[in-house]
Amino acid sequence: MKGLKTSFNLVGLVNFKKLVADPYFWGAVKNTFIIWGLNFAPQLGIALILAIWLTDVKLNLHGKNLFRALFYLPNLLMATSVAILFKSLFAYPIGPVNQFLMKIGVLTQAFQFDRSPWAMRLIVAFIQWWMWCGQTLILLMAAITSISPSLYEAAVIDGANEWQCTWHITIPQLRPMMFYLLITSMVGGMQMFDIPFLITGMHGEPDYKIRTTAVYMYNTAFQGKNNYSYAAAISIGMFIITIILAWVINQLTKEKAPKKH
Protein backbone atom coordinates (compact mmCIF):
# COMPACT_ATOMS: atom_id res chain seq x y z
CA MET A 1 0.00 0.00 0.00
CA LYS A 2 1.38 3.39 -1.01
CA GLY A 3 -0.34 6.27 0.73
CA LEU A 4 -3.94 6.00 1.88
CA LYS A 5 -6.54 4.15 -0.20
CA THR A 6 -10.21 3.38 0.14
CA SER A 7 -9.72 -0.22 -1.04
CA PHE A 8 -7.21 -2.71 0.28
CA ASN A 9 -5.60 -5.88 -1.03
CA LEU A 10 -4.38 -8.65 1.26
CA VAL A 11 -0.67 -9.11 0.54
CA GLY A 12 0.14 -11.61 3.28
CA LEU A 13 3.83 -11.69 4.18
CA VAL A 14 5.05 -9.91 1.04
CA ASN A 15 6.35 -6.91 2.97
CA PHE A 16 8.22 -9.09 5.46
CA LYS A 17 9.75 -11.12 2.63
CA LYS A 18 10.91 -7.86 1.07
CA LEU A 19 12.26 -6.70 4.44
CA VAL A 20 14.46 -9.76 4.92
CA ALA A 21 16.10 -9.20 1.53
CA ASP A 22 16.24 -5.40 1.79
CA PRO A 23 19.90 -4.26 1.82
CA TYR A 24 18.85 -0.73 2.81
CA PHE A 25 17.13 -2.01 5.94
CA TRP A 26 20.12 -4.09 7.02
CA GLY A 27 22.40 -1.18 6.20
CA ALA A 28 20.27 0.98 8.50
CA VAL A 29 20.47 -1.70 11.22
CA LYS A 30 24.27 -1.74 10.86
CA ASN A 31 24.43 2.06 11.06
CA THR A 32 22.23 2.02 14.16
CA PHE A 33 24.42 -0.42 16.05
CA ILE A 34 27.66 1.29 15.04
CA ILE A 35 26.44 4.65 16.32
CA TRP A 36 24.91 3.05 19.43
CA GLY A 37 28.13 1.15 20.19
CA LEU A 38 30.25 4.29 19.79
CA ASN A 39 27.90 5.99 22.25
CA PHE A 40 27.14 3.31 24.85
CA ALA A 41 30.63 1.94 25.54
CA PRO A 42 32.15 5.30 26.63
CA GLN A 43 28.85 6.31 28.23
CA LEU A 44 28.84 3.34 30.60
CA GLY A 45 32.61 3.44 31.21
CA ILE A 46 32.85 7.16 32.00
CA ALA A 47 29.64 7.18 34.02
CA LEU A 48 30.86 4.19 36.06
CA ILE A 49 34.20 5.85 36.86
CA LEU A 50 32.50 9.12 37.83
CA ALA A 51 29.87 7.30 39.91
CA ILE A 52 32.53 5.42 41.90
CA TRP A 53 34.50 8.64 42.33
CA LEU A 54 31.53 10.76 43.46
CA THR A 55 30.22 8.16 45.92
CA ASP A 56 33.62 7.49 47.52
CA VAL A 57 33.16 8.20 51.24
CA LYS A 58 36.91 8.67 51.79
CA LEU A 59 37.19 11.40 49.17
CA ASN A 60 34.10 13.20 50.51
CA LEU A 61 33.98 15.52 47.52
CA HIS A 62 32.14 18.82 47.88
CA GLY A 63 29.63 20.02 45.31
CA LYS A 64 28.62 16.51 44.23
CA ASN A 65 24.98 17.47 43.83
CA LEU A 66 25.88 20.47 41.67
CA PHE A 67 28.13 18.36 39.46
CA ARG A 68 25.44 15.70 39.13
CA ALA A 69 22.85 18.33 38.16
CA LEU A 70 25.18 19.89 35.57
CA PHE A 71 26.00 16.49 34.10
CA TYR A 72 22.31 15.63 33.84
CA LEU A 73 21.34 18.99 32.32
CA PRO A 74 21.91 18.02 28.62
CA ASN A 75 19.24 15.33 29.01
CA LEU A 76 16.67 18.08 29.56
CA LEU A 77 17.46 19.88 26.30
CA MET A 78 15.29 19.49 23.21
CA ALA A 79 16.86 17.29 20.54
CA THR A 80 15.98 19.89 17.91
CA SER A 81 17.99 22.63 19.59
CA VAL A 82 20.92 20.27 20.24
CA ALA A 83 21.00 19.17 16.57
CA ILE A 84 20.93 22.78 15.36
CA LEU A 85 23.68 23.71 17.83
CA PHE A 86 26.04 20.94 16.73
CA LYS A 87 25.23 21.48 13.06
CA SER A 88 26.36 25.09 13.53
CA LEU A 89 29.46 24.11 15.51
CA PHE A 90 30.69 21.75 12.77
CA ALA A 91 29.55 23.91 9.85
CA TYR A 92 31.77 24.31 6.78
CA PRO A 93 33.86 26.40 6.31
CA ILE A 94 33.43 28.94 9.12
CA GLY A 95 32.06 26.79 11.93
CA PRO A 96 33.66 27.29 15.38
CA VAL A 97 35.20 23.80 15.37
CA ASN A 98 36.87 24.34 12.00
CA GLN A 99 38.12 27.76 13.06
CA PHE A 100 39.53 26.38 16.33
CA LEU A 101 41.26 23.38 14.71
CA MET A 102 42.85 25.60 12.05
CA LYS A 103 43.97 28.11 14.67
CA ILE A 104 45.83 25.50 16.74
CA GLY A 105 47.33 23.92 13.62
CA VAL A 106 45.45 20.61 13.58
CA LEU A 107 43.90 21.48 10.20
CA THR A 108 45.48 23.45 7.36
CA GLN A 109 42.08 24.07 5.75
CA ALA A 110 38.45 23.71 6.72
CA PHE A 111 37.16 20.14 6.90
CA GLN A 112 33.68 19.19 5.65
CA PHE A 113 32.43 17.10 8.53
CA ASP A 114 29.06 16.60 6.84
CA ARG A 115 30.79 14.88 3.90
CA SER A 116 32.62 12.32 6.05
CA PRO A 117 30.53 9.28 7.15
CA TRP A 118 32.76 8.44 10.10
CA ALA A 119 33.00 12.06 11.24
CA MET A 120 29.22 12.31 11.26
CA ARG A 121 28.87 8.96 13.03
CA LEU A 122 31.25 10.14 15.74
CA ILE A 123 29.44 13.47 16.07
CA VAL A 124 26.04 11.78 16.43
CA ALA A 125 27.48 9.25 18.90
CA PHE A 126 29.04 12.08 20.93
CA ILE A 127 25.74 13.96 21.04
CA GLN A 128 23.95 10.82 22.24
CA TRP A 129 26.64 10.30 24.87
CA TRP A 130 26.50 13.93 25.97
CA MET A 131 22.71 13.86 26.33
CA TRP A 132 22.36 10.52 28.15
CA CYS A 133 25.55 10.03 30.17
CA GLY A 134 24.14 12.12 33.03
CA GLN A 135 21.15 9.82 33.46
CA THR A 136 23.43 6.77 33.43
CA LEU A 137 25.63 8.43 36.06
CA ILE A 138 22.68 9.12 38.39
CA LEU A 139 21.37 5.55 38.10
CA LEU A 140 24.81 4.08 38.82
CA MET A 141 25.29 6.41 41.80
CA ALA A 142 21.92 5.32 43.18
CA ALA A 143 22.89 1.67 42.75
CA ILE A 144 26.25 2.17 44.48
CA THR A 145 24.71 3.97 47.48
CA SER A 146 22.26 1.06 47.90
CA ILE A 147 25.11 -1.44 48.43
CA SER A 148 25.33 -2.52 52.07
CA PRO A 149 28.30 -0.87 53.87
CA SER A 150 28.80 -4.09 55.84
CA LEU A 151 30.22 -5.73 52.69
CA TYR A 152 32.98 -3.13 52.49
CA GLU A 153 33.62 -3.26 56.25
CA ALA A 154 34.06 -7.03 56.14
CA ALA A 155 36.39 -6.76 53.14
CA VAL A 156 38.54 -4.11 54.84
CA ILE A 157 38.81 -6.26 57.98
CA ASP A 158 40.03 -9.11 55.75
CA GLY A 159 42.74 -6.83 54.36
CA ALA A 160 41.21 -5.73 51.05
CA ASN A 161 42.39 -2.42 49.60
CA GLU A 162 40.21 0.17 47.86
CA TRP A 163 40.78 -1.26 44.37
CA GLN A 164 39.90 -4.78 45.52
CA CYS A 165 36.71 -3.51 47.16
CA THR A 166 35.72 -1.77 43.95
CA TRP A 167 36.51 -4.73 41.69
CA HIS A 168 35.14 -7.54 43.86
CA ILE A 169 32.21 -5.79 45.59
CA THR A 170 31.07 -2.66 43.76
CA ILE A 171 31.27 -3.96 40.18
CA PRO A 172 29.50 -7.31 40.87
CA GLN A 173 26.78 -5.56 42.90
CA LEU A 174 26.18 -3.20 39.97
CA ARG A 175 25.56 -6.06 37.56
CA PRO A 176 21.71 -5.84 37.64
CA MET A 177 21.84 -2.07 37.07
CA MET A 178 24.34 -2.37 34.22
CA PHE A 179 22.14 -5.05 32.64
CA TYR A 180 19.17 -2.69 32.92
CA LEU A 181 21.19 0.15 31.36
CA LEU A 182 22.36 -2.12 28.52
CA ILE A 183 18.83 -3.23 27.65
CA THR A 184 17.24 0.22 27.90
CA SER A 185 20.10 1.82 25.97
CA MET A 186 19.80 -0.80 23.23
CA VAL A 187 16.04 -0.23 22.98
CA GLY A 188 16.62 3.51 22.81
CA GLY A 189 19.38 2.98 20.25
CA MET A 190 17.03 1.03 17.98
CA GLN A 191 14.64 4.01 18.19
CA MET A 192 17.37 6.59 17.52
CA PHE A 193 15.73 9.13 15.28
CA ASP A 194 15.79 12.81 16.14
CA ILE A 195 19.53 13.59 16.17
CA PRO A 196 20.48 11.55 13.03
CA PHE A 197 17.41 12.93 11.24
CA LEU A 198 17.91 16.59 12.12
CA ILE A 199 21.69 16.88 11.90
CA THR A 200 21.72 15.47 8.35
CA GLY A 201 19.53 16.20 5.35
CA MET A 202 16.71 14.08 6.86
CA HIS A 203 17.92 10.96 5.00
CA GLY A 204 21.05 10.02 6.99
CA GLU A 205 23.66 11.59 4.75
CA PRO A 206 26.46 11.25 3.76
CA ASP A 207 26.13 8.02 1.77
CA TYR A 208 23.22 7.06 4.06
CA LYS A 209 25.76 6.04 6.73
CA ILE A 210 23.86 7.97 9.42
CA ARG A 211 20.48 6.54 8.41
CA THR A 212 19.24 4.55 11.38
CA THR A 213 16.34 2.10 11.27
CA ALA A 214 13.96 4.72 12.67
CA VAL A 215 15.07 7.27 10.06
CA TYR A 216 14.65 4.66 7.31
CA MET A 217 11.16 3.85 8.56
CA TYR A 218 10.22 7.56 8.56
CA ASN A 219 11.65 8.09 5.07
CA THR A 220 9.66 5.11 3.80
CA ALA A 221 6.39 6.16 5.42
CA PHE A 222 6.34 9.93 5.09
CA GLN A 223 8.77 10.86 2.33
CA GLY A 224 8.89 9.81 -1.30
CA LYS A 225 6.39 7.04 -2.05
CA ASN A 226 4.64 7.10 1.36
CA ASN A 227 4.75 3.33 1.62
CA TYR A 228 2.98 2.95 4.95
CA SER A 229 2.61 -0.81 4.85
CA TYR A 230 6.31 -1.42 4.29
CA ALA A 231 7.17 1.15 6.97
CA ALA A 232 4.97 -0.85 9.36
CA ALA A 233 6.93 -3.99 8.42
CA ILE A 234 10.17 -2.11 9.18
CA SER A 235 8.87 -1.16 12.63
CA ILE A 236 7.94 -4.79 13.36
CA GLY A 237 11.39 -5.84 12.14
CA MET A 238 12.96 -3.38 14.58
CA PHE A 239 10.82 -4.82 17.37
CA ILE A 240 11.79 -8.41 16.57
CA ILE A 241 15.52 -7.54 16.44
CA THR A 242 15.24 -5.76 19.80
CA ILE A 243 13.48 -8.73 21.42
CA ILE A 244 16.04 -11.22 20.09
CA LEU A 245 19.01 -9.14 21.23
CA ALA A 246 17.45 -8.56 24.67
CA TRP A 247 16.98 -12.32 25.05
CA VAL A 248 20.58 -13.01 23.95
CA ILE A 249 21.96 -10.42 26.36
CA ASN A 250 19.84 -11.86 29.17
CA GLN A 251 21.17 -15.35 28.48
CA LEU A 252 24.77 -14.16 28.36
CA THR A 253 24.57 -12.11 31.55
CA LYS A 254 22.33 -14.42 33.58
CA GLU A 255 24.00 -15.88 36.62
CA LYS A 256 24.24 -19.64 36.37
CA ALA A 257 22.98 -21.68 39.28
CA PRO A 258 25.69 -23.76 41.00
CA LYS A 259 25.76 -27.40 39.98
CA LYS A 260 24.46 -29.89 42.52
CA HIS A 261 26.83 -32.63 43.47
Tab-separated table of C-alpha atoms in Angstrom:
chain	number	residue	atom	x	y	z
A	1	MET	CA	0.000	0.000	0.000
A	2	LYS	CA	1.377	3.394	-1.014
A	3	GLY	CA	-0.344	6.268	0.731
A	4	LEU	CA	-3.939	6.000	1.883
A	5	LYS	CA	-6.542	4.149	-0.200
A	6	THR	CA	-10.212	3.378	0.144
A	7	SER	CA	-9.716	-0.219	-1.037
A	8	PHE	CA	-7.207	-2.710	0.281
A	9	ASN	CA	-5.601	-5.884	-1.031
A	10	LEU	CA	-4.380	-8.649	1.261
A	11	VAL	CA	-0.673	-9.112	0.539
A	12	GLY	CA	0.141	-11.606	3.284
A	13	LEU	CA	3.834	-11.687	4.181
A	14	VAL	CA	5.053	-9.915	1.044
A	15	ASN	CA	6.350	-6.906	2.972
A	16	PHE	CA	8.224	-9.094	5.461
A	17	LYS	CA	9.752	-11.116	2.626
A	18	LYS	CA	10.908	-7.862	1.070
A	19	LEU	CA	12.264	-6.696	4.437
A	20	VAL	CA	14.459	-9.761	4.920
A	21	ALA	CA	16.098	-9.204	1.527
A	22	ASP	CA	16.239	-5.401	1.788
A	23	PRO	CA	19.905	-4.256	1.819
A	24	TYR	CA	18.852	-0.729	2.805
A	25	PHE	CA	17.127	-2.015	5.937
A	26	TRP	CA	20.118	-4.088	7.022
A	27	GLY	CA	22.399	-1.183	6.198
A	28	ALA	CA	20.272	0.983	8.499
A	29	VAL	CA	20.469	-1.704	11.220
A	30	LYS	CA	24.266	-1.739	10.856
A	31	ASN	CA	24.431	2.057	11.062
A	32	THR	CA	22.234	2.022	14.157
A	33	PHE	CA	24.425	-0.420	16.048
A	34	ILE	CA	27.665	1.290	15.037
A	35	ILE	CA	26.435	4.645	16.321
A	36	TRP	CA	24.907	3.049	19.426
A	37	GLY	CA	28.126	1.154	20.192
A	38	LEU	CA	30.247	4.291	19.787
A	39	ASN	CA	27.900	5.987	22.247
A	40	PHE	CA	27.142	3.313	24.848
A	41	ALA	CA	30.634	1.944	25.538
A	42	PRO	CA	32.153	5.295	26.628
A	43	GLN	CA	28.852	6.310	28.230
A	44	LEU	CA	28.841	3.345	30.600
A	45	GLY	CA	32.609	3.444	31.212
A	46	ILE	CA	32.854	7.158	31.997
A	47	ALA	CA	29.635	7.182	34.022
A	48	LEU	CA	30.859	4.188	36.064
A	49	ILE	CA	34.199	5.852	36.860
A	50	LEU	CA	32.502	9.118	37.834
A	51	ALA	CA	29.867	7.302	39.910
A	52	ILE	CA	32.527	5.422	41.898
A	53	TRP	CA	34.497	8.637	42.332
A	54	LEU	CA	31.530	10.759	43.455
A	55	THR	CA	30.225	8.160	45.921
A	56	ASP	CA	33.616	7.486	47.517
A	57	VAL	CA	33.163	8.205	51.238
A	58	LYS	CA	36.905	8.674	51.786
A	59	LEU	CA	37.191	11.396	49.165
A	60	ASN	CA	34.095	13.201	50.511
A	61	LEU	CA	33.979	15.523	47.516
A	62	HIS	CA	32.143	18.824	47.878
A	63	GLY	CA	29.632	20.023	45.307
A	64	LYS	CA	28.620	16.514	44.234
A	65	ASN	CA	24.980	17.470	43.829
A	66	LEU	CA	25.876	20.466	41.669
A	67	PHE	CA	28.130	18.357	39.458
A	68	ARG	CA	25.442	15.701	39.128
A	69	ALA	CA	22.855	18.327	38.157
A	70	LEU	CA	25.179	19.888	35.565
A	71	PHE	CA	26.001	16.489	34.105
A	72	TYR	CA	22.310	15.628	33.841
A	73	LEU	CA	21.345	18.994	32.316
A	74	PRO	CA	21.908	18.023	28.621
A	75	ASN	CA	19.237	15.329	29.012
A	76	LEU	CA	16.668	18.084	29.557
A	77	LEU	CA	17.459	19.877	26.297
A	78	MET	CA	15.290	19.492	23.214
A	79	ALA	CA	16.863	17.290	20.541
A	80	THR	CA	15.985	19.885	17.911
A	81	SER	CA	17.995	22.632	19.591
A	82	VAL	CA	20.917	20.270	20.236
A	83	ALA	CA	21.002	19.167	16.566
A	84	ILE	CA	20.932	22.784	15.363
A	85	LEU	CA	23.682	23.706	17.829
A	86	PHE	CA	26.044	20.936	16.726
A	87	LYS	CA	25.234	21.483	13.065
A	88	SER	CA	26.358	25.088	13.535
A	89	LEU	CA	29.459	24.107	15.506
A	90	PHE	CA	30.694	21.749	12.768
A	91	ALA	CA	29.554	23.914	9.848
A	92	TYR	CA	31.771	24.314	6.784
A	93	PRO	CA	33.855	26.399	6.312
A	94	ILE	CA	33.432	28.944	9.124
A	95	GLY	CA	32.060	26.789	11.929
A	96	PRO	CA	33.659	27.286	15.377
A	97	VAL	CA	35.198	23.796	15.373
A	98	ASN	CA	36.875	24.337	11.996
A	99	GLN	CA	38.116	27.759	13.059
A	100	PHE	CA	39.525	26.380	16.329
A	101	LEU	CA	41.259	23.380	14.712
A	102	MET	CA	42.846	25.597	12.051
A	103	LYS	CA	43.966	28.109	14.666
A	104	ILE	CA	45.826	25.502	16.740
A	105	GLY	CA	47.327	23.923	13.624
A	106	VAL	CA	45.446	20.612	13.576
A	107	LEU	CA	43.902	21.480	10.199
A	108	THR	CA	45.475	23.454	7.362
A	109	GLN	CA	42.082	24.067	5.745
A	110	ALA	CA	38.450	23.706	6.725
A	111	PHE	CA	37.160	20.144	6.901
A	112	GLN	CA	33.684	19.193	5.655
A	113	PHE	CA	32.435	17.099	8.527
A	114	ASP	CA	29.064	16.603	6.839
A	115	ARG	CA	30.789	14.876	3.895
A	116	SER	CA	32.616	12.317	6.055
A	117	PRO	CA	30.528	9.283	7.148
A	118	TRP	CA	32.761	8.440	10.097
A	119	ALA	CA	33.005	12.056	11.242
A	120	MET	CA	29.215	12.308	11.260
A	121	ARG	CA	28.868	8.963	13.025
A	122	LEU	CA	31.251	10.143	15.743
A	123	ILE	CA	29.438	13.472	16.066
A	124	VAL	CA	26.040	11.778	16.435
A	125	ALA	CA	27.485	9.253	18.903
A	126	PHE	CA	29.042	12.077	20.930
A	127	ILE	CA	25.735	13.955	21.041
A	128	GLN	CA	23.947	10.820	22.235
A	129	TRP	CA	26.642	10.298	24.875
A	130	TRP	CA	26.502	13.934	25.971
A	131	MET	CA	22.710	13.865	26.335
A	132	TRP	CA	22.363	10.524	28.149
A	133	CYS	CA	25.554	10.034	30.173
A	134	GLY	CA	24.140	12.121	33.031
A	135	GLN	CA	21.152	9.816	33.457
A	136	THR	CA	23.430	6.770	33.429
A	137	LEU	CA	25.625	8.434	36.064
A	138	ILE	CA	22.678	9.117	38.385
A	139	LEU	CA	21.368	5.554	38.104
A	140	LEU	CA	24.811	4.083	38.823
A	141	MET	CA	25.294	6.411	41.798
A	142	ALA	CA	21.922	5.321	43.180
A	143	ALA	CA	22.888	1.666	42.748
A	144	ILE	CA	26.250	2.174	44.477
A	145	THR	CA	24.714	3.966	47.477
A	146	SER	CA	22.265	1.065	47.903
A	147	ILE	CA	25.111	-1.444	48.431
A	148	SER	CA	25.326	-2.518	52.069
A	149	PRO	CA	28.296	-0.869	53.873
A	150	SER	CA	28.804	-4.088	55.838
A	151	LEU	CA	30.219	-5.735	52.690
A	152	TYR	CA	32.984	-3.131	52.495
A	153	GLU	CA	33.616	-3.260	56.246
A	154	ALA	CA	34.056	-7.033	56.143
A	155	ALA	CA	36.390	-6.760	53.144
A	156	VAL	CA	38.542	-4.114	54.838
A	157	ILE	CA	38.810	-6.262	57.979
A	158	ASP	CA	40.028	-9.114	55.747
A	159	GLY	CA	42.740	-6.826	54.363
A	160	ALA	CA	41.211	-5.729	51.046
A	161	ASN	CA	42.389	-2.424	49.596
A	162	GLU	CA	40.213	0.173	47.857
A	163	TRP	CA	40.781	-1.262	44.373
A	164	GLN	CA	39.900	-4.783	45.519
A	165	CYS	CA	36.706	-3.507	47.161
A	166	THR	CA	35.719	-1.770	43.948
A	167	TRP	CA	36.514	-4.731	41.691
A	168	HIS	CA	35.145	-7.539	43.865
A	169	ILE	CA	32.214	-5.794	45.592
A	170	THR	CA	31.069	-2.662	43.757
A	171	ILE	CA	31.266	-3.957	40.180
A	172	PRO	CA	29.504	-7.314	40.873
A	173	GLN	CA	26.779	-5.564	42.898
A	174	LEU	CA	26.181	-3.203	39.968
A	175	ARG	CA	25.556	-6.065	37.563
A	176	PRO	CA	21.715	-5.837	37.636
A	177	MET	CA	21.845	-2.066	37.072
A	178	MET	CA	24.341	-2.374	34.220
A	179	PHE	CA	22.142	-5.048	32.640
A	180	TYR	CA	19.171	-2.687	32.921
A	181	LEU	CA	21.189	0.146	31.361
A	182	LEU	CA	22.357	-2.115	28.525
A	183	ILE	CA	18.825	-3.226	27.653
A	184	THR	CA	17.238	0.223	27.901
A	185	SER	CA	20.098	1.816	25.969
A	186	MET	CA	19.797	-0.796	23.226
A	187	VAL	CA	16.042	-0.231	22.980
A	188	GLY	CA	16.621	3.508	22.814
A	189	GLY	CA	19.376	2.985	20.249
A	190	MET	CA	17.031	1.034	17.977
A	191	GLN	CA	14.644	4.008	18.187
A	192	MET	CA	17.373	6.593	17.522
A	193	PHE	CA	15.727	9.134	15.280
A	194	ASP	CA	15.789	12.814	16.141
A	195	ILE	CA	19.527	13.587	16.171
A	196	PRO	CA	20.479	11.550	13.030
A	197	PHE	CA	17.414	12.927	11.241
A	198	LEU	CA	17.912	16.589	12.117
A	199	ILE	CA	21.693	16.878	11.901
A	200	THR	CA	21.724	15.472	8.349
A	201	GLY	CA	19.529	16.198	5.352
A	202	MET	CA	16.714	14.078	6.857
A	203	HIS	CA	17.923	10.960	5.003
A	204	GLY	CA	21.054	10.023	6.992
A	205	GLU	CA	23.662	11.586	4.746
A	206	PRO	CA	26.464	11.254	3.764
A	207	ASP	CA	26.128	8.015	1.771
A	208	TYR	CA	23.219	7.057	4.062
A	209	LYS	CA	25.758	6.035	6.726
A	210	ILE	CA	23.864	7.973	9.416
A	211	ARG	CA	20.483	6.543	8.409
A	212	THR	CA	19.242	4.546	11.384
A	213	THR	CA	16.343	2.096	11.274
A	214	ALA	CA	13.958	4.724	12.672
A	215	VAL	CA	15.071	7.273	10.062
A	216	TYR	CA	14.648	4.664	7.306
A	217	MET	CA	11.159	3.852	8.563
A	218	TYR	CA	10.220	7.557	8.562
A	219	ASN	CA	11.653	8.088	5.070
A	220	THR	CA	9.662	5.109	3.798
A	221	ALA	CA	6.394	6.162	5.416
A	222	PHE	CA	6.337	9.932	5.093
A	223	GLN	CA	8.766	10.856	2.328
A	224	GLY	CA	8.892	9.811	-1.305
A	225	LYS	CA	6.394	7.040	-2.051
A	226	ASN	CA	4.643	7.099	1.356
A	227	ASN	CA	4.746	3.332	1.617
A	228	TYR	CA	2.976	2.953	4.954
A	229	SER	CA	2.607	-0.815	4.852
A	230	TYR	CA	6.314	-1.423	4.289
A	231	ALA	CA	7.174	1.153	6.970
A	232	ALA	CA	4.970	-0.848	9.363
A	233	ALA	CA	6.928	-3.987	8.424
A	234	ILE	CA	10.172	-2.115	9.182
A	235	SER	CA	8.869	-1.158	12.635
A	236	ILE	CA	7.945	-4.789	13.355
A	237	GLY	CA	11.387	-5.841	12.136
A	238	MET	CA	12.960	-3.377	14.584
A	239	PHE	CA	10.818	-4.815	17.374
A	240	ILE	CA	11.793	-8.413	16.569
A	241	ILE	CA	15.521	-7.539	16.438
A	242	THR	CA	15.243	-5.764	19.801
A	243	ILE	CA	13.476	-8.727	21.420
A	244	ILE	CA	16.040	-11.217	20.090
A	245	LEU	CA	19.009	-9.137	21.231
A	246	ALA	CA	17.446	-8.558	24.667
A	247	TRP	CA	16.980	-12.319	25.053
A	248	VAL	CA	20.578	-13.013	23.950
A	249	ILE	CA	21.962	-10.420	26.364
A	250	ASN	CA	19.840	-11.863	29.166
A	251	GLN	CA	21.167	-15.347	28.480
A	252	LEU	CA	24.772	-14.158	28.358
A	253	THR	CA	24.574	-12.110	31.548
A	254	LYS	CA	22.325	-14.415	33.583
A	255	GLU	CA	23.995	-15.882	36.624
A	256	LYS	CA	24.238	-19.638	36.371
A	257	ALA	CA	22.983	-21.683	39.277
A	258	PRO	CA	25.691	-23.760	40.999
A	259	LYS	CA	25.756	-27.395	39.981
A	260	LYS	CA	24.456	-29.890	42.519
A	261	HIS	CA	26.827	-32.627	43.466
